[in-house]
Short mmCIF file of C-alpha atoms in Angstrom, two decimals:
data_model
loop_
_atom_site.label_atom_id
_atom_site.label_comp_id
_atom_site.label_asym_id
_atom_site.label_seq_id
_atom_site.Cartn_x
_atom_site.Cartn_y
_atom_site.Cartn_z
CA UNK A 4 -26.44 -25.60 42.28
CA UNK A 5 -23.68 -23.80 40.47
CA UNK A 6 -23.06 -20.89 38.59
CA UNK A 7 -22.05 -20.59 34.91
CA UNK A 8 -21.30 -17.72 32.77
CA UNK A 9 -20.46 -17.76 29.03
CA UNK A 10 -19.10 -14.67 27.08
CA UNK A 11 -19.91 -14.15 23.33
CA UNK A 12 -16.78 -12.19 21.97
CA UNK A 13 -18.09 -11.50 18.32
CA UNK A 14 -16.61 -9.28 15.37
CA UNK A 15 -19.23 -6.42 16.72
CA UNK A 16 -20.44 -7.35 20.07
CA UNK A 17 -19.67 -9.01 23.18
CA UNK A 18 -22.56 -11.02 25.25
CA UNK A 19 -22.71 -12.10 28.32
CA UNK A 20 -24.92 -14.55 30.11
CA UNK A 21 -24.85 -15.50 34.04
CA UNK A 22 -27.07 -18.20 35.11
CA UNK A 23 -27.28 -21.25 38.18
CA UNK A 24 -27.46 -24.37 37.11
CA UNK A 25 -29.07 -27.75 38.71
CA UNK A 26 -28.12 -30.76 36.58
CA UNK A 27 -28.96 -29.92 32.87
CA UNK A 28 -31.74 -27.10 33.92
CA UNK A 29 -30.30 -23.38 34.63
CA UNK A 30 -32.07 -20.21 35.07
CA UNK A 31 -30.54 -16.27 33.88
CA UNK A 32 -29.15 -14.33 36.94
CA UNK A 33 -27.63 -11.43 34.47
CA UNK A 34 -27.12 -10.95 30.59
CA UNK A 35 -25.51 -8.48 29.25
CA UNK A 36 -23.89 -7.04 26.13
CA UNK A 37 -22.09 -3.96 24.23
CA UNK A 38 -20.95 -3.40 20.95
CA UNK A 39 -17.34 -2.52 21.11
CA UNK A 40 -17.25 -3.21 16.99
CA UNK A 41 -13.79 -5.46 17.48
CA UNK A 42 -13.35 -5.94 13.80
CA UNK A 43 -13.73 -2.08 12.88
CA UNK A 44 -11.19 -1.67 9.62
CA UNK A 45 -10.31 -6.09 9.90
CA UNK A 46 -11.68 -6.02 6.14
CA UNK A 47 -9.28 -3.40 4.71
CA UNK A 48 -6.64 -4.65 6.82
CA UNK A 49 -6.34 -7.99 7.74
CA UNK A 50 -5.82 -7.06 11.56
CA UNK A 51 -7.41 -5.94 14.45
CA UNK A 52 -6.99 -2.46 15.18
CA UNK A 53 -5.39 -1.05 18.67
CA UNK A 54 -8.03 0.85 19.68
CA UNK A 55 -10.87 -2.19 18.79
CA UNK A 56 -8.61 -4.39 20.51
CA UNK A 57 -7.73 -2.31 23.75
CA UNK A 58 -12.29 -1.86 24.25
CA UNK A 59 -12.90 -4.98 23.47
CA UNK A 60 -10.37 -6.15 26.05
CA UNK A 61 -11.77 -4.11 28.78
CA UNK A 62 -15.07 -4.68 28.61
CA UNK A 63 -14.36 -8.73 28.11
CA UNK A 64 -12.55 -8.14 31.61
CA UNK A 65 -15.45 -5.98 32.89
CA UNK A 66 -17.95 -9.04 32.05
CA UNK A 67 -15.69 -11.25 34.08
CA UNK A 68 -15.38 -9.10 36.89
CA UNK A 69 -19.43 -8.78 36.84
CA UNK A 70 -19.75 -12.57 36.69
CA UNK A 71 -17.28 -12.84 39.29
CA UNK A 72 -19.18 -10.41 41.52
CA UNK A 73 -21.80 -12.85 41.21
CA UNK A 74 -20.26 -16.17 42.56
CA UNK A 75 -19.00 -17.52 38.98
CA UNK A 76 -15.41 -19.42 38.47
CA UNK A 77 -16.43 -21.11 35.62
CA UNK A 78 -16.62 -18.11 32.99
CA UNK A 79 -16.36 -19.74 29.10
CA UNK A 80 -15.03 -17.01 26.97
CA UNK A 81 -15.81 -17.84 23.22
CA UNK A 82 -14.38 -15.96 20.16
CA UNK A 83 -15.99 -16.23 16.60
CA UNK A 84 -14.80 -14.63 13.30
CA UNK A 85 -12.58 -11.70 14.03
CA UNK A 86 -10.53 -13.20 16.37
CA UNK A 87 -9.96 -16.59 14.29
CA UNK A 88 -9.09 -14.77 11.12
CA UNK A 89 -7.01 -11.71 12.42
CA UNK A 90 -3.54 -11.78 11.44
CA UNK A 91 -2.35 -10.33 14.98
CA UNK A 92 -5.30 -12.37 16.44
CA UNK A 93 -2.27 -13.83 19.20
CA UNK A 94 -2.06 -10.10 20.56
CA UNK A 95 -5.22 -9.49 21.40
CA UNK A 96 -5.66 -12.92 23.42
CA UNK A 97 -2.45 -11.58 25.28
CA UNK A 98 -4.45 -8.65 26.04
CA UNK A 99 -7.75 -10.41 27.16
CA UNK A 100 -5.88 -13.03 29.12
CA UNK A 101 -4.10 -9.73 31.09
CA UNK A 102 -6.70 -8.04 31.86
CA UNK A 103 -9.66 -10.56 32.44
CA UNK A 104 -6.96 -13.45 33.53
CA UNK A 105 -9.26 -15.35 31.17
CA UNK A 106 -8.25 -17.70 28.12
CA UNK A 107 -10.15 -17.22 24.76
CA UNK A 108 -11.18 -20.38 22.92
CA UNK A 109 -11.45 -19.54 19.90
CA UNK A 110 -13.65 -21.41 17.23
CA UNK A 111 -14.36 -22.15 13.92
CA UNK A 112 -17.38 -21.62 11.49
CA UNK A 113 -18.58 -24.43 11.75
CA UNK A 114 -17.82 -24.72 15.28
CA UNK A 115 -20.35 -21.61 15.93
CA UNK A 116 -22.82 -22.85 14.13
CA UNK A 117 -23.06 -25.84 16.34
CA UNK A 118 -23.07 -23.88 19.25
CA UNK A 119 -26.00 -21.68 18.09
CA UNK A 120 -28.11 -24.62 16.93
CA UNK A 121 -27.74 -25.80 20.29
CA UNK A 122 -28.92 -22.42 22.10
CA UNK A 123 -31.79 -22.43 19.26
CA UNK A 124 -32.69 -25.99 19.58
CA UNK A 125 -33.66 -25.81 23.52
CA UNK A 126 -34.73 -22.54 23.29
CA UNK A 127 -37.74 -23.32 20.23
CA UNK A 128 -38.71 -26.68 21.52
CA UNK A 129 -41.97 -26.35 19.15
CA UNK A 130 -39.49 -27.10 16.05
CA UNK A 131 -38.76 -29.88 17.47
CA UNK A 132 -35.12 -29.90 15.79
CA UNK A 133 -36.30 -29.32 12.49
CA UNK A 134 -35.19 -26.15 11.12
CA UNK A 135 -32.83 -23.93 9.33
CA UNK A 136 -31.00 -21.28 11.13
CA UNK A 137 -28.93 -17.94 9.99
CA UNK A 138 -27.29 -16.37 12.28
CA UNK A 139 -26.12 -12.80 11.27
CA UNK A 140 -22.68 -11.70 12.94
CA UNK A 141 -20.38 -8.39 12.76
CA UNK A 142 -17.71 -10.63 10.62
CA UNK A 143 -20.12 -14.10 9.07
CA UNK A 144 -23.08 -15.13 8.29
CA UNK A 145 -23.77 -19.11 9.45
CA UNK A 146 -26.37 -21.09 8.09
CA UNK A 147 -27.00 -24.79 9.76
CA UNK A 148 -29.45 -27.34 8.30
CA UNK A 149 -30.71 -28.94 11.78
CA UNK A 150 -32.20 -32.55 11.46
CA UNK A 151 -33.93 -33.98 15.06
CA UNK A 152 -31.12 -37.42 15.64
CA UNK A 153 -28.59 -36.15 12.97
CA UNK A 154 -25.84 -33.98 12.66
CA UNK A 155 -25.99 -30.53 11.63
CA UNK A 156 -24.90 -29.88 8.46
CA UNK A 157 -23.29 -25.89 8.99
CA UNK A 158 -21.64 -23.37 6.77
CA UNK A 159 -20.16 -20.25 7.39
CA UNK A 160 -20.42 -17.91 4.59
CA UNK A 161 -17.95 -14.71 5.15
CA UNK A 162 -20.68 -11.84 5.47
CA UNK A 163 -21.16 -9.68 8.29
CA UNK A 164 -22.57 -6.81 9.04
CA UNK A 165 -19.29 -5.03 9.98
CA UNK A 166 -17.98 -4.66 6.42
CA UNK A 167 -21.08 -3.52 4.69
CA UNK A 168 -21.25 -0.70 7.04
CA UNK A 169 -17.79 0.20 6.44
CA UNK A 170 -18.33 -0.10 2.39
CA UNK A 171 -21.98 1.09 1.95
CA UNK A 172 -22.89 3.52 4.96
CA UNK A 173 -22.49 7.04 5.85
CA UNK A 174 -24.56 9.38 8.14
CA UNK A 175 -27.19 10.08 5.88
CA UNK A 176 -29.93 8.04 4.36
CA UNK A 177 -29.46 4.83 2.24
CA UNK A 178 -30.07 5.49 -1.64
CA UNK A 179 -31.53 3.09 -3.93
CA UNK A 180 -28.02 2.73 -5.71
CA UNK A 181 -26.01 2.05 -2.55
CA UNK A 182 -28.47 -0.08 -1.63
CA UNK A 183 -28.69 -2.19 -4.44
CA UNK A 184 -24.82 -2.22 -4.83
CA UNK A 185 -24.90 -3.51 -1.18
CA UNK A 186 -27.56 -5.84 -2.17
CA UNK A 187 -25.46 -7.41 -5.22
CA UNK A 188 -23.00 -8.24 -3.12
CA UNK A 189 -24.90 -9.73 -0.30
CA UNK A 190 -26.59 -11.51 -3.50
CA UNK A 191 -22.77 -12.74 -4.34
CA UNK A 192 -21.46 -13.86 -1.27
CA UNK A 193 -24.77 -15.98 -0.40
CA UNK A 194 -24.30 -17.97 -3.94
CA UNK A 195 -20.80 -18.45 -3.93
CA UNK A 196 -20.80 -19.41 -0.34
CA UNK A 197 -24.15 -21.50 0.62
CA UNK A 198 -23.78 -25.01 0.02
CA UNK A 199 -26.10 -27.74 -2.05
CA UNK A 200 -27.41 -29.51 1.49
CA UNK A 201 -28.56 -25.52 2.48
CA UNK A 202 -29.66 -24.64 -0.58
CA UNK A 203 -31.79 -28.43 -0.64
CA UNK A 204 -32.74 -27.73 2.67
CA UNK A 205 -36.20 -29.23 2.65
CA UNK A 206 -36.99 -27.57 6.30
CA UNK A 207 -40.49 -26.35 7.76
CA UNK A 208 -38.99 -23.38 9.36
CA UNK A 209 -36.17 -21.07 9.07
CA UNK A 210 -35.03 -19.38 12.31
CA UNK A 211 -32.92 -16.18 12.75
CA UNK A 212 -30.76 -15.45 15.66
CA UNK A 213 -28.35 -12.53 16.95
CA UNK A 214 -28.87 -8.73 17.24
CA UNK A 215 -30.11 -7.80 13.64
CA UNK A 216 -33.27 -10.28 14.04
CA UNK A 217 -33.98 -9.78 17.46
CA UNK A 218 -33.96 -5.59 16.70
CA UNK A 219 -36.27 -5.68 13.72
CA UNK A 220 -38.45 -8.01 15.53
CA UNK A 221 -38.73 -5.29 18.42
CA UNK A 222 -39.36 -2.87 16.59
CA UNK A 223 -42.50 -4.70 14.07
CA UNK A 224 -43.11 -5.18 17.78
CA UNK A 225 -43.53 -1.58 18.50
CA UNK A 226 -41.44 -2.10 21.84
CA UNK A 227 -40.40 0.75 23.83
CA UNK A 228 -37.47 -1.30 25.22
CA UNK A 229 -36.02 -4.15 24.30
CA UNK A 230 -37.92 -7.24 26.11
CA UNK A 231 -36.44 -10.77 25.32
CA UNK A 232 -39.78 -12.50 26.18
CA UNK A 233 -41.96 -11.24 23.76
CA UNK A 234 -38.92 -10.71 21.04
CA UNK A 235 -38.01 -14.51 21.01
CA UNK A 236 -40.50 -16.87 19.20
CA UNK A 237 -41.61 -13.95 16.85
CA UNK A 238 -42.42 -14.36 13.19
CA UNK A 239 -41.37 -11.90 10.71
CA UNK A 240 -42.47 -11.99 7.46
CA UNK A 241 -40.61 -11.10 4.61
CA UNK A 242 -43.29 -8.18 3.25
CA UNK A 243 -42.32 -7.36 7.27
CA UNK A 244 -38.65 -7.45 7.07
CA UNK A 245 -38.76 -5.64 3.32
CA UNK A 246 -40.73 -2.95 4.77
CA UNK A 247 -38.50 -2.59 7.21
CA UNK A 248 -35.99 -2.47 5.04
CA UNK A 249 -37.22 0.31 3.50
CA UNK A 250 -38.24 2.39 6.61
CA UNK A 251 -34.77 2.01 7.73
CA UNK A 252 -32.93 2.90 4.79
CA UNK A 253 -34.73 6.36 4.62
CA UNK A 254 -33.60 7.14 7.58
CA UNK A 255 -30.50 9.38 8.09
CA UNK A 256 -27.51 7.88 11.00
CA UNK A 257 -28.99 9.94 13.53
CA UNK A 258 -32.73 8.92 13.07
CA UNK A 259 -31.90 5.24 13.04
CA UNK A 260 -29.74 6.01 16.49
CA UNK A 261 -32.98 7.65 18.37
CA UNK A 262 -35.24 4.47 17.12
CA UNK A 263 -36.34 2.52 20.33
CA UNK A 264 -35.02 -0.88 21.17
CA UNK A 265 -31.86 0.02 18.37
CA UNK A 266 -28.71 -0.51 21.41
CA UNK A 267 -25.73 2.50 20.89
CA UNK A 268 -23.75 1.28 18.26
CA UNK A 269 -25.70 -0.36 15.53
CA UNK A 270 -27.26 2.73 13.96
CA UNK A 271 -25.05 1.88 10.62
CA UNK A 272 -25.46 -1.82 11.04
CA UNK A 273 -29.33 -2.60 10.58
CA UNK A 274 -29.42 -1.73 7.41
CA UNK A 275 -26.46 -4.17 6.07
CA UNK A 276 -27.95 -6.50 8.61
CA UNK A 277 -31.71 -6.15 7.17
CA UNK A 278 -30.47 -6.75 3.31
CA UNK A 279 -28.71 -10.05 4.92
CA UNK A 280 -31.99 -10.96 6.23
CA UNK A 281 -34.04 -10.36 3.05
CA UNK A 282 -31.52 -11.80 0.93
CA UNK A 283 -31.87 -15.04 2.93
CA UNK A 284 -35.44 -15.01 3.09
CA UNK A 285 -35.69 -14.98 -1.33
CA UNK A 286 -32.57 -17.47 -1.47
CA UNK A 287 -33.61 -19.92 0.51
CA UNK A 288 -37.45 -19.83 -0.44
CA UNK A 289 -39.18 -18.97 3.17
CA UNK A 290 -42.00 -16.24 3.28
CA UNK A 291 -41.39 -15.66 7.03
CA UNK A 292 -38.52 -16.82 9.80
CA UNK A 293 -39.20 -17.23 13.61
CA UNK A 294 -36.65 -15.04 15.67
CA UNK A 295 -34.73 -16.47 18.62
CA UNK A 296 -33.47 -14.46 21.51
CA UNK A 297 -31.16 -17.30 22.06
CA UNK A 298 -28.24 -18.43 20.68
CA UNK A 299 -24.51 -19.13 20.84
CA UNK A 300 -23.90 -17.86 24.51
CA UNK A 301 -26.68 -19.91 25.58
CA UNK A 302 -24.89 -23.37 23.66
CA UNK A 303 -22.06 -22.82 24.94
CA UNK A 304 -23.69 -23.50 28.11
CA UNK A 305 -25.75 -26.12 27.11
CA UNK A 306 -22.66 -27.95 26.29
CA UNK A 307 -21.12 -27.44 29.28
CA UNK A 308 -23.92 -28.56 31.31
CA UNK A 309 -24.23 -31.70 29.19
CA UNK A 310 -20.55 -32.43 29.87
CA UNK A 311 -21.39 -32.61 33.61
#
């Protein structure tokens, strides 16, 4: 038996998942995450800002310390779309590799979407496979075409749920002609960015991973708190997620903050999240999705299990 951690370090939130392996079986000892919004202002800017950077740091460091407390040298620290396209990107691995005494490894698009078709794949055995998967992040949007025997076919389309927020939100409710200015751009970035072998996709099933999913599914769930169980394998129709949509929007910052099952910091970020989700549904032609609770942390251990 050994012990394994992998740590998510997104453009919004950092994950982290503890669990004891035997051979290519493991079982969760501790997840975790918090949204420490790394890429707050990365759109306007091009960099990552000082105080983003110096949070992020310390709770990276915090997560390693926790894993650590649990019997864990082998702690995979994985960075996705703020960190890879940061201009100052090299200073803020100097400042996770001082405090946490950790090295990033940071990864591409493409790279991610691997990853999180692997943490979908094991997690949905049902699909068998066969399915297409978005994955909404704080910085990108990845779709993968996943084929049981083949390779994934994977694009990373540069949407996220960070930069809407920071373009289209505000504390009070969402009004039709924000929203459909948000919407028109969503609409753009899916078309110029989604490829012919996504958009021919030909798949039974599309699944959805990551926090905006998972948190709609909760609460068309009605849950109280957030419970990973009956959140993962949920199906969410698109009259669902669109009435959703529409519950949330005409809701002020505050009410969306005091919704059960929404975790502090993502008050401003279901909304943007939501139009992703709706926008993907129509474009790619699926009346529902199936949610997973699992996803990239959860590859990256899969492939480090499979690597012996």
């Amino acid at each position: 038996m050994r012990r394994l951690a992998a740590i998510d370090l997104g453009t919004n939130t950092v994950r982290l998942l503890v669990v004891e392996a035997s051979g290519a079986e493991w079982r969760g000892l501790h997840a975790e995450q918090r949204v420490t919004r790394l890429g707050e202002g990365q759109a306007g800017t091009g960099v990552l800002q000082p105080a983003a950077m110096r949070r992020t740091a310390e709770v990276v460091a915090a997560f390693c310390r926790r894993a650590e407390g649990l019997g864990v040298h082998d702690v995979r620290i994985v960075g996705t779309s703020a960190v890879r396209e940061a201009a100052n990107s090299a200073e803020f691995l100097g400042q996770v590799r001082s405090s946490s005494g950790r090295q990033v490894r940071v990864i591409s698009g493409e790279e991610e979407a691997r990853l999180t078709c692997l943490g979908v794949t094991q997690g949905l055995p049902d699909l068998k496979g066969h399915f297409l998967l978005f994955d909404i992040g704080g910085g990108s949007t990845e779709f993968v075409l996943s084929r049981a025997g083949r390779a994934p076919k994977a694009v990373s389309v540069k949407l996220g749920v960070v930069e809407l927020a920071e373009r289209f939100m505000d504390q009070g409710p969402v009004d039709d002609t924000r929203y459909d200015a948000m919407a028109a751009l969503v609409g753009a970035r899916l078309a110029a960015g989604l490829t012919e072998p996504i958009l021919r996709h030909g798949a039974p099933a599309l699944v959805g991973s990551a926090g905006t999913v998972t948190t709609l599914a909760a609460l068309d769930l009605g849950l109280e708190s957030y419970d990973p169980a009956r959140v993962h394998g949920h199906r969410l129709t698109r009259v669902i997620v669109a009435g959703l949509v529409a519950r949330l929007a005409a809701l002020s910052l505050a009410e969306r903050a005091a919704l059960p099952c929404l975790e502090p910091g993502r008050a401003d970020l279901i909304v943007p999240g939501s139009a992703i989700c709706l926008a993907a549904l129509r474009k790619l032609g699926f009346d529902a999705l199936v949610v997973s609770d699992r996803g990239l942390r959860e590859g990256i251990l899969y492939e480090i299990l499979a690597a012996g």
